[in-house]
Coordinates of C-alpha atoms in Angstrom, one line a residue:
M21 CA 0.0 0.0 -0.1
E22 CA 2.8 2.4 0.9
Q23 CA 4.6 1.4 -2.4
T24 CA 1.5 2.3 -4.4
K25 CA 1.2 5.6 -2.7
A26 CA 4.8 6.5 -3.5
N27 CA 4.3 5.5 -7.1
V28 CA 1.2 7.7 -7.5
E29 CA 3.2 10.5 -6.2
T30 CA 6.0 9.7 -8.8
G31 CA 3.6 9.6 -11.7
S32 CA 1.3 12.4 -10.8
A33 CA 2.5 14.7 -13.5
S34 CA 0.7 15.5 -16.9
S35 CA 2.3 15.5 -20.4
D36 CA 2.6 19.3 -20.3
D37 CA 5.3 19.0 -17.7
Y38 CA 7.7 17.4 -20.0
Q39 CA 7.9 20.6 -22.1
K40 CA 8.8 22.6 -19.0
V41 CA 11.8 20.4 -18.1
E42 CA 14.1 21.5 -20.9
K43 CA 14.6 25.2 -21.8
Q44 CA 18.2 24.8 -23.1
Y45 CA 19.9 21.9 -24.6
N46 CA 23.2 22.1 -22.8
C47 CA 25.4 19.4 -21.5
D48 CA 24.3 17.7 -18.3
E49 CA 27.8 16.8 -17.3
C50 CA 29.3 20.3 -17.5
I51 CA 29.6 22.6 -14.5
A52 CA 26.8 25.0 -14.4
A53 CA 29.1 28.0 -14.9
K54 CA 30.7 26.4 -18.0
E55 CA 27.9 24.6 -19.7
L56 CA 28.5 23.8 -23.3
P57 CA 26.0 23.1 -26.0
A58 CA 24.9 19.4 -26.3
T59 CA 25.8 17.6 -29.5
M60 CA 24.8 14.2 -28.4
V61 CA 22.4 12.4 -26.1
C62 CA 22.7 9.1 -24.3
N63 CA 19.6 7.0 -24.6
D64 CA 20.5 4.8 -21.7
C65 CA 21.4 7.6 -19.3
S66 CA 18.7 10.0 -20.8
I67 CA 21.2 12.9 -20.6
Y68 CA 22.7 15.6 -23.0
L69 CA 26.4 15.5 -23.7
C70 CA 28.8 18.0 -25.2
E71 CA 31.7 16.8 -27.5
K72 CA 34.2 16.6 -24.5
H73 CA 31.8 14.6 -22.4
V74 CA 30.9 12.4 -25.3
D75 CA 34.4 11.2 -25.2
Y76 CA 34.4 10.6 -21.5
H77 CA 31.1 8.7 -21.9
Q78 CA 32.5 6.4 -24.6
E79 CA 35.8 5.9 -22.8
S80 CA 34.2 5.2 -19.3
K81 CA 34.1 1.6 -18.3
A82 CA 30.4 1.9 -17.0
T83 CA 29.0 3.7 -20.0
H84 CA 31.0 2.9 -23.0
L85 CA 28.4 0.4 -24.3
H86 CA 25.6 3.1 -24.1
K87 CA 23.7 4.1 -27.2
L88 CA 24.3 7.7 -28.2
T89 CA 22.2 9.6 -30.7
S90 CA 22.6 13.1 -32.3
A91 CA 20.9 15.9 -30.4
L92 CA 19.7 17.2 -33.8
D93 CA 18.0 13.9 -34.6
I94 CA 16.3 13.8 -31.3
Q95 CA 15.0 17.5 -31.8
S96 CA 13.9 16.8 -35.5
D97 CA 11.8 13.7 -34.6
E98 CA 8.9 14.9 -32.5
N99 CA 8.1 11.3 -31.1
T100 CA 11.7 10.5 -30.4
N101 CA 12.1 13.9 -28.7
L102 CA 9.0 13.4 -26.5
M103 CA 10.2 9.8 -25.5
F104 CA 13.6 11.2 -24.6
K105 CA 12.1 14.1 -22.5
R106 CA 10.0 11.6 -20.8
S107 CA 12.9 9.5 -19.9
R108 CA 14.8 12.4 -18.6
Y109 CA 11.9 13.6 -16.5
V110 CA 11.3 10.1 -15.1
K111 CA 14.9 9.7 -14.0
K112 CA 15.2 13.1 -12.7
N113 CA 12.1 12.8 -10.6
A114 CA 12.4 9.1 -9.6
K115 CA 12.0 8.4 -5.9
E116 CA 13.6 5.8 -3.7
C117 CA 11.8 2.5 -3.4
N118 CA 9.9 2.2 0.0
F119 CA 11.0 -1.5 0.3
H120 CA 14.6 -1.0 -1.0
P121 CA 15.9 2.5 0.0
S122 CA 19.2 2.2 -1.9
Q123 CA 17.2 1.6 -5.3
I124 CA 15.4 4.0 -7.6
T125 CA 11.9 3.2 -8.8
D126 CA 12.3 2.8 -12.7
L127 CA 9.9 -0.1 -13.5
Y128 CA 6.3 -0.4 -13.8
C129 CA 4.5 -3.7 -12.6
T130 CA 1.4 -4.1 -15.0
N131 CA 0.0 -6.7 -12.7
C132 CA 0.0 -4.7 -9.4
K133 CA -0.2 -1.4 -11.3
S134 CA 2.6 0.0 -9.1
I135 CA 6.1 1.6 -9.7
V136 CA 9.0 -0.6 -8.4
C137 CA 12.7 -0.9 -8.4
Q138 CA 15.1 -3.6 -9.8
E139 CA 15.2 -5.6 -6.6
C140 CA 11.3 -5.7 -6.4
H141 CA 11.5 -7.1 -10.0
S142 CA 13.2 -10.2 -8.6
A143 CA 11.2 -10.4 -5.3
K144 CA 8.7 -13.3 -4.7
S145 CA 5.9 -10.9 -4.3
H146 CA 6.2 -10.1 -8.1
F147 CA 7.0 -13.5 -9.2
G148 CA 5.5 -14.1 -12.8
H149 CA 4.5 -10.5 -13.2
S150 CA 5.1 -8.5 -16.3
F151 CA 7.2 -5.3 -16.2
Q152 CA 7.9 -2.3 -18.4
R153 CA 10.4 0.5 -18.3
L154 CA 8.9 3.5 -16.6
F155 CA 9.6 6.0 -19.3
D156 CA 8.1 3.6 -21.9
C157 CA 4.8 3.5 -20.3
W158 CA 4.7 6.8 -18.6
E159 CA 1.3 8.0 -19.9
T160 CA -0.3 4.7 -18.6
V161 CA 1.3 5.4 -15.1
V162 CA 0.1 9.0 -15.2
E163 CA -3.4 8.0 -16.2
A164 CA -3.4 5.3 -13.4
G165 CA -2.1 7.8 -10.9
L166 CA -4.7 10.3 -11.8
S167 CA -7.5 7.7 -11.6
S168 CA -6.2 6.7 -8.1
L169 CA -6.1 10.4 -7.0
Q170 CA -9.6 10.9 -8.2
A171 CA -10.8 7.8 -6.5
A172 CA -9.1 8.9 -3.3
K173 CA -10.4 12.4 -3.6
E174 CA -14.0 11.0 -4.0
K175 CA -13.3 8.8 -1.0
V176 CA -12.2 11.6 1.2
E177 CA -15.1 13.8 0.1
F178 CA -17.4 10.9 1.0
L179 CA -15.7 10.4 4.5
A180 CA -15.8 14.3 5.0
E181 CA -19.6 14.2 4.3
G182 CA -20.0 11.3 6.6
V183 CA -18.1 13.2 9.4
E184 CA -20.2 16.2 8.8
K185 CA -23.4 14.1 9.2
V186 CA -22.0 12.5 12.3
K187 CA -21.3 15.9 13.8
N188 CA -25.0 17.1 12.9
Y189 CA -26.4 13.9 14.4
R190 CA -24.3 14.4 17.6
L191 CA -25.6 18.0 17.8
Y192 CA -29.1 16.6 17.4
L193 CA -28.6 14.1 20.2
D194 CA -27.2 16.7 22.5
Q195 CA -30.3 18.8 21.9
Q196 CA -32.7 15.8 22.4
H197 CA -30.7 15.0 25.5
Q198 CA -31.2 18.5 27.0
I199 CA -34.9 18.4 26.1
M200 CA -35.3 15.0 27.8
Q201 CA -33.4 16.1 30.7
A202 CA -35.6 19.2 31.1
D203 CA -38.7 17.1 30.8
I204 CA -37.5 14.5 33.4
L205 CA -36.6 17.4 35.7
N206 CA -40.0 19.0 35.2
E207 CA -41.7 15.6 35.8
Y208 CA -39.6 15.1 38.9
N209 CA -40.5 18.4 40.3
S210 CA -44.1 17.9 39.6
L211 CA -44.3 14.4 41.3
K212 CA -42.2 15.8 44.2
E213 CA -44.8 18.6 44.7
K214 CA -47.7 16.1 44.5
L215 CA -46.0 13.8 47.0
E216 CA -45.3 16.7 49.3
V217 CA -49.0 17.7 49.2
E218 CA -50.2 14.1 49.7
L219 CA -47.7 13.6 52.5
K220 CA -49.1 16.7 54.3
E221 CA -52.6 15.6 53.9
Y222 CA -51.7 12.2 55.1
Q223 CA -50.0 13.6 58.1
V224 CA -53.1 15.7 58.8
K225 CA -55.4 12.7 58.5
L226 CA -52.9 10.5 60.8
Q227 CA -53.0 13.4 63.4
E228 CA -56.8 13.5 63.3
E229 CA -57.1 9.8 63.5
F230 CA -54.5 9.7 66.4
K231 CA -56.5 12.5 68.1
K232 CA -59.8 10.6 67.7
T233 CA -58.2 7.3 68.9
N234 CA -56.5 9.1 71.9
D235 CA -59.8 10.8 72.7
L236 CA -61.7 7.3 72.5
Y237 CA -58.9 5.8 74.5
D238 CA -59.1 8.5 77.2
L239 CA -63.0 8.0 77.2
R240 CA -62.7 4.2 77.6
I241 CA -60.3 4.7 80.4
K242 CA -62.5 7.3 82.1
E243 CA -65.5 4.7 81.7
L244 CA -63.3 1.9 83.2
K245 CA -62.3 4.0 86.1
T246 CA -66.0 5.0 86.6
S247 CA -67.1 1.4 86.4
S248 CA -64.3 0.3 88.7
H249 CA -65.4 3.0 91.2
N250 CA -69.1 1.8 90.9
V251 CA -67.9 -1.7 91.4
D252 CA -66.0 -0.7 94.6
E253 CA -69.0 1.1 95.8
I254 CA -71.3 -1.8 95.1
K255 CA -68.8 -4.0 97.0
G256 CA -68.8 -1.8 99.9
R257 CA -72.6 -1.7 99.9
I258 CA -72.7 -5.5 99.7
Q259 CA -70.3 -5.8 102.5
E260 CA -72.5 -3.4 104.6
L261 CA -75.5 -5.6 104.0
L262 CA -73.7 -8.7 105.0
D263 CA -72.4 -7.0 108.1
S264 CA -75.8 -5.9 108.9
K265 CA -78.1 -8.3 110.8
D266 CA -81.2 -6.6 109.8
T267 CA -82.8 -9.1 107.4
V268 CA -85.5 -6.5 106.2
H269 CA -82.8 -4.1 105.2
L270 CA -80.9 -6.9 103.5
L271 CA -83.9 -8.0 101.5
T272 CA -84.9 -4.6 100.5
G273 CA -81.5 -3.4 99.6
L274 CA -80.4 -6.5 97.5
P275 CA -82.7 -5.8 94.4
T276 CA -81.2 -2.3 94.2
I277 CA -77.7 -3.6 94.4
N278 CA -78.4 -6.2 91.7
N279 CA -79.8 -3.5 89.5
D280 CA -76.9 -1.3 90.0
F281 CA -74.5 -4.1 89.4
A282 CA -76.3 -5.0 86.0
N283 CA -76.0 -1.3 84.8
V284 CA -72.2 -1.4 85.7
C285 CA -71.8 -4.5 83.7
A286 CA -73.7 -3.1 80.8
S287 CA -71.5 0.1 80.9
I288 CA -68.3 -1.9 80.6
P289 CA -67.1 -1.7 76.7
T290 CA -66.9 -5.1 74.9
P291 CA -64.4 -5.9 72.3
E292 CA -65.4 -5.9 68.6
I293 CA -65.2 -9.0 66.6
E294 CA -63.0 -8.7 63.3
W295 CA -63.5 -11.5 60.9
N296 CA -60.4 -13.2 59.3
D297 CA -61.2 -14.6 55.9
N298 CA -57.9 -16.5 55.5
C299 CA -58.5 -19.0 58.1
G300 CA -62.3 -18.8 58.9
Y301 CA -62.3 -17.7 62.5
P302 CA -62.4 -14.3 64.4
S303 CA -59.2 -12.7 65.3
M304 CA -60.3 -12.3 68.9
Y305 CA -61.3 -15.1 71.2
I306 CA -65.1 -15.3 72.0
K307 CA -65.6 -16.7 75.6
K308 CA -69.4 -16.4 75.7
R309 CA -71.2 -19.4 74.1
R310 CA -74.2 -17.3 73.3
E311 CA -72.2 -15.4 70.6
M312 CA -71.6 -18.6 68.7
P313 CA -74.6 -18.4 66.4
L314 CA -72.7 -15.5 64.6
L315 CA -70.3 -18.1 63.2
E316 CA -72.7 -20.8 62.2
S317 CA -72.9 -19.5 58.6
S318 CA -69.3 -20.3 58.1
I319 CA -69.3 -23.5 60.0
S320 CA -72.2 -24.9 58.0
T321 CA -69.8 -25.0 54.9
G322 CA -67.0 -26.8 56.6
I323 CA -65.3 -27.7 59.9
C324 CA -62.3 -25.6 60.9
M325 CA -60.6 -28.0 63.2
K326 CA -57.4 -27.6 65.1
E327 CA -55.2 -30.7 65.5
T328 CA -55.9 -31.3 69.1
E329 CA -56.8 -34.4 71.2
L330 CA -60.5 -35.2 71.2
V331 CA -60.3 -38.0 73.6
S332 CA -61.9 -35.9 76.3
Y333 CA -65.1 -35.7 74.0
G334 CA -65.6 -39.4 73.9
F335 CA -63.8 -40.2 70.7
K336 CA -61.0 -42.7 70.3
P337 CA -57.8 -41.7 68.6
D338 CA -58.1 -44.2 65.9
N339 CA -61.6 -43.1 65.0
I340 CA -60.6 -39.6 64.8
K341 CA -57.7 -40.3 62.6
N342 CA -59.9 -42.3 60.3
Q343 CA -62.9 -40.1 60.2
L344 CA -61.2 -36.5 60.1
S345 CA -57.9 -37.5 58.4
I346 CA -55.9 -35.9 61.3
D347 CA -52.2 -36.6 60.9
K348 CA -51.3 -36.2 64.6
I349 CA -53.0 -35.4 67.8
L350 CA -51.8 -32.6 70.0
P351 CA -53.0 -32.2 73.7
V352 CA -55.4 -29.5 74.7
E353 CA -54.0 -26.9 77.2
E354 CA -55.9 -26.5 80.4
G355 CA -58.2 -23.4 80.4
D356 CA -58.2 -23.1 76.7
E357 CA -61.5 -21.5 76.0
C358 CA -60.8 -19.9 72.6
L359 CA -62.8 -20.2 69.5
D360 CA -61.4 -23.6 68.2
R361 CA -62.6 -25.3 71.5
A362 CA -66.0 -23.8 70.8
L363 CA -66.0 -25.0 67.2
F364 CA -65.1 -28.6 68.4
T365 CA -67.8 -28.5 70.9
W366 CA -70.3 -27.4 68.2
A367 CA -69.1 -30.1 65.6
I368 CA -68.9 -32.9 68.2
D369 CA -72.5 -32.2 69.5
D370 CA -73.8 -32.8 66.1
W371 CA -71.4 -35.6 65.1
E372 CA -74.0 -38.3 65.2
T373 CA -76.1 -36.4 62.7
L374 CA -73.1 -35.8 60.4
K375 CA -72.2 -39.6 60.4
Q376 CA -75.6 -40.5 59.2
T377 CA -75.4 -38.3 56.1
T378 CA -73.4 -38.8 52.9
T379 CA -71.3 -35.8 53.7
V380 CA -67.6 -36.3 53.3
Y381 CA -65.1 -34.0 55.0
S382 CA -61.6 -33.9 53.4
P383 CA -58.6 -31.7 54.5
E384 CA -57.9 -28.8 52.0
F385 CA -55.2 -26.6 53.7
K386 CA -53.7 -25.6 56.9
C387 CA -53.5 -22.2 58.3
N388 CA -52.2 -20.8 61.7
G389 CA -52.4 -24.4 63.2
F390 CA -56.0 -25.0 61.8
T391 CA -56.9 -27.5 59.2
W392 CA -59.8 -26.7 57.0
Y393 CA -62.1 -29.6 56.0
S394 CA -64.2 -28.9 52.9
R395 CA -67.6 -30.6 52.6
T396 CA -68.6 -32.7 49.5
D397 CA -72.1 -34.0 49.1
N398 CA -72.1 -37.5 47.4

């Protein structure tokens, strides 16, 4: 590639340059201050020679075999004159070979279309190629060089156009980036303002709810204190009646005490029941059996059974495992009056009726220690 570039630079002149090379036909071997008119030309060296240097040329061991021609004949024949001028121009403007710096490029490889030296001619890279003397095919070399230069120029223009497009696209991307950055910043500020407003509103609501809850808590504490005070008062009145040995006073005062005690019990706040749909039982324990009917609507679709020991209800462990598909039996803790005990009681009370039907209870899933048995009607 470097060799081709150098060759193009060597052959980049036009045919008009040949006419500019020679202005006077003086001897090329004479000193500049003592130049004599040329009488002969050496076709091998492509130089003009005066009579004195013609003798030197013919007597020199290196040049005595060179072919000499009359300078007048060269000038009279236009084609011969042009060829000679080309040869002189090539040799004067020849460059060193890029691969062999000690050699001058004076050959043209028609296969590689490149200017080479004598050592390149015998190199393996040019094996089998055909060569011409550079001054014999100078017009072809010039034409090839101009063509290469034109192609290179077009490629450079194409690349320059591409670079300009890339610059414009980069500018466009920078503008779009600034626009997007501004949009994102505006959106962020808008969301931030909305969040700040919503946060303030939520804080106000929380403060209001906290105040309501706190007020309700204070009210409940006040009611409990009042109820406790009333209970203590009733307790004192009962003790007075017990200490008194007046039977009439005891009988007349007891109904009043009972009525006051009932009012105190009614004034004590009761916990609210929150239903838990995940496992089918309230989140708070119910200790009053009279509240059980509230749960019968869910119990009627299945039995929510905890894996506890049912032997205390009259069932044998083997029967329990076979009928209810219980994997293991856990002991019931003393004083356990929570909802699962009430559910067991309700289910066992009606167990004889369930056994006579075609209803089958199969385990579905477990949740918080409970096993849900779904009902299937055969």
